[in-house]
Short mmCIF file of C-alpha atoms in Angstrom, two decimals:
data_model
loop_
_atom_site.label_atom_id
_atom_site.label_comp_id
_atom_site.label_asym_id
_atom_site.label_seq_id
_atom_site.Cartn_x
_atom_site.Cartn_y
_atom_site.Cartn_z
CA MET A 1 58.18 3.88 56.69
CA ALA A 2 59.09 6.67 54.28
CA SER A 3 58.30 6.22 50.63
CA VAL A 4 61.09 6.51 48.08
CA THR A 5 60.43 8.66 45.05
CA ARG A 6 61.91 8.25 41.61
CA ALA A 7 63.54 11.68 41.82
CA SER A 8 65.33 10.86 45.08
CA MET A 9 66.59 7.57 43.68
CA ASP A 10 67.87 9.34 40.55
CA GLN A 11 69.59 11.94 42.72
CA LYS A 12 71.27 9.25 44.83
CA LEU A 13 72.40 7.39 41.70
CA ALA A 14 73.89 10.55 40.20
CA MET A 15 75.73 11.25 43.47
CA ALA A 16 77.08 7.69 43.57
CA LYS A 17 78.37 8.00 39.99
CA ARG A 18 80.11 11.29 40.78
CA CYS A 19 81.65 9.96 43.98
CA SER A 20 82.96 6.77 42.38
CA GLN A 21 85.10 8.54 39.77
CA GLY A 22 88.22 8.24 41.93
CA VAL A 23 87.72 4.51 42.44
CA ILE A 24 87.22 3.87 38.73
CA ALA A 25 90.24 5.97 37.74
CA GLY A 26 92.35 4.22 40.38
CA ALA A 27 91.28 0.79 39.19
CA LYS A 28 92.17 1.65 35.60
CA ALA A 29 95.59 2.90 36.69
CA ALA A 30 96.13 -0.25 38.76
CA VAL A 31 95.44 -2.46 35.74
CA VAL A 32 97.88 -0.49 33.60
CA ALA A 33 100.52 -0.54 36.34
CA SER A 34 100.07 -4.29 36.83
CA VAL A 35 100.77 -4.97 33.18
CA ALA A 36 103.60 -2.46 33.11
CA ALA A 37 105.23 -4.09 36.14
CA ALA A 38 104.48 -7.71 35.25
CA VAL A 39 106.06 -7.71 31.80
CA PRO A 40 109.59 -6.63 32.83
CA THR A 41 109.43 -8.66 36.05
CA LEU A 42 108.54 -11.88 34.27
CA ALA A 43 110.97 -11.17 31.44
CA SER A 44 113.83 -10.55 33.84
CA VAL A 45 113.10 -13.75 35.76
CA ARG A 46 113.35 -15.71 32.55
CA MET A 47 116.46 -13.98 31.16
CA LEU A 48 118.65 -12.79 34.05
CA PRO A 49 120.47 -15.39 36.14
CA TRP A 50 120.34 -13.24 39.29
CA ALA A 51 116.59 -12.73 39.02
CA LYS A 52 116.06 -16.40 38.24
CA ARG A 53 117.89 -17.37 41.45
CA ASN A 54 116.52 -14.69 43.79
CA LEU A 55 112.97 -13.81 42.73
CA ASN A 56 110.62 -16.63 43.65
CA PRO A 57 106.92 -16.41 42.62
CA THR A 58 106.03 -14.65 45.88
CA ALA A 59 108.59 -11.90 45.23
CA GLN A 60 107.33 -11.49 41.67
CA ALA A 61 103.74 -11.15 42.88
CA LEU A 62 104.84 -8.66 45.51
CA ILE A 63 106.57 -6.48 42.91
CA VAL A 64 103.51 -6.45 40.65
CA SER A 65 100.97 -5.89 43.43
CA THR A 66 103.02 -3.09 45.00
CA ALA A 67 103.12 -1.23 41.70
CA ALA A 68 99.37 -1.74 41.22
CA GLY A 69 98.53 -0.60 44.73
CA PHE A 70 100.74 2.46 44.47
CA ALA A 71 99.17 3.47 41.15
CA TYR A 72 95.66 2.95 42.52
CA PHE A 73 96.14 5.16 45.55
CA VAL A 74 98.01 7.92 43.70
CA VAL A 75 95.43 8.21 40.92
CA ALA A 76 92.42 7.82 43.21
CA ASP A 77 93.80 10.48 45.56
CA LYS A 78 94.48 12.90 42.72
CA THR A 79 90.98 12.34 41.31
CA VAL A 80 89.31 12.87 44.68
CA LEU A 81 91.34 16.03 45.33
CA ALA A 82 90.53 17.40 41.88
CA GLN A 83 86.82 16.76 42.47
CA ALA A 84 87.00 18.43 45.88
CA ARG A 85 88.78 21.44 44.39
CA LYS A 86 86.14 21.69 41.68
CA ASN A 87 83.36 21.48 44.24
CA SER A 88 84.97 24.11 46.47
CA PHE A 89 85.20 26.53 43.54
CA LYS A 90 81.53 25.92 42.76
CA HIS A 91 80.69 26.56 46.41
CA ALA A 92 82.71 29.80 46.40
CA GLU A 93 80.95 30.99 43.24
CA MET A 94 77.55 30.16 44.70
CA SER A 95 78.29 32.03 47.94
CA LYS A 96 79.42 35.10 45.94
CA GLN A 97 76.15 35.04 44.01
CA LEU A 98 74.13 34.95 47.22
CA ARG A 99 75.76 38.13 48.57
#
């Protein structure tokens, strides 16, 4: 069985932190979108007769969760693409230096 060194564990931890930036940014955006969607949804259900009649609790939850899911995937995707772009530029610079 191979032994695990402190340096390799630190390297793996640093890689995990870098790779999880998209997930963390997406989760933050999902929380903000949930609040931003929940407030008007719940307010309209209480104040508007049409919404009171037609939006049951399942529909309200669907509206809020759809907004949260959309925000999560948009922000996570943008973060991952930005990180990939940054890494590709680093790779291009490193290959130029090797020539």
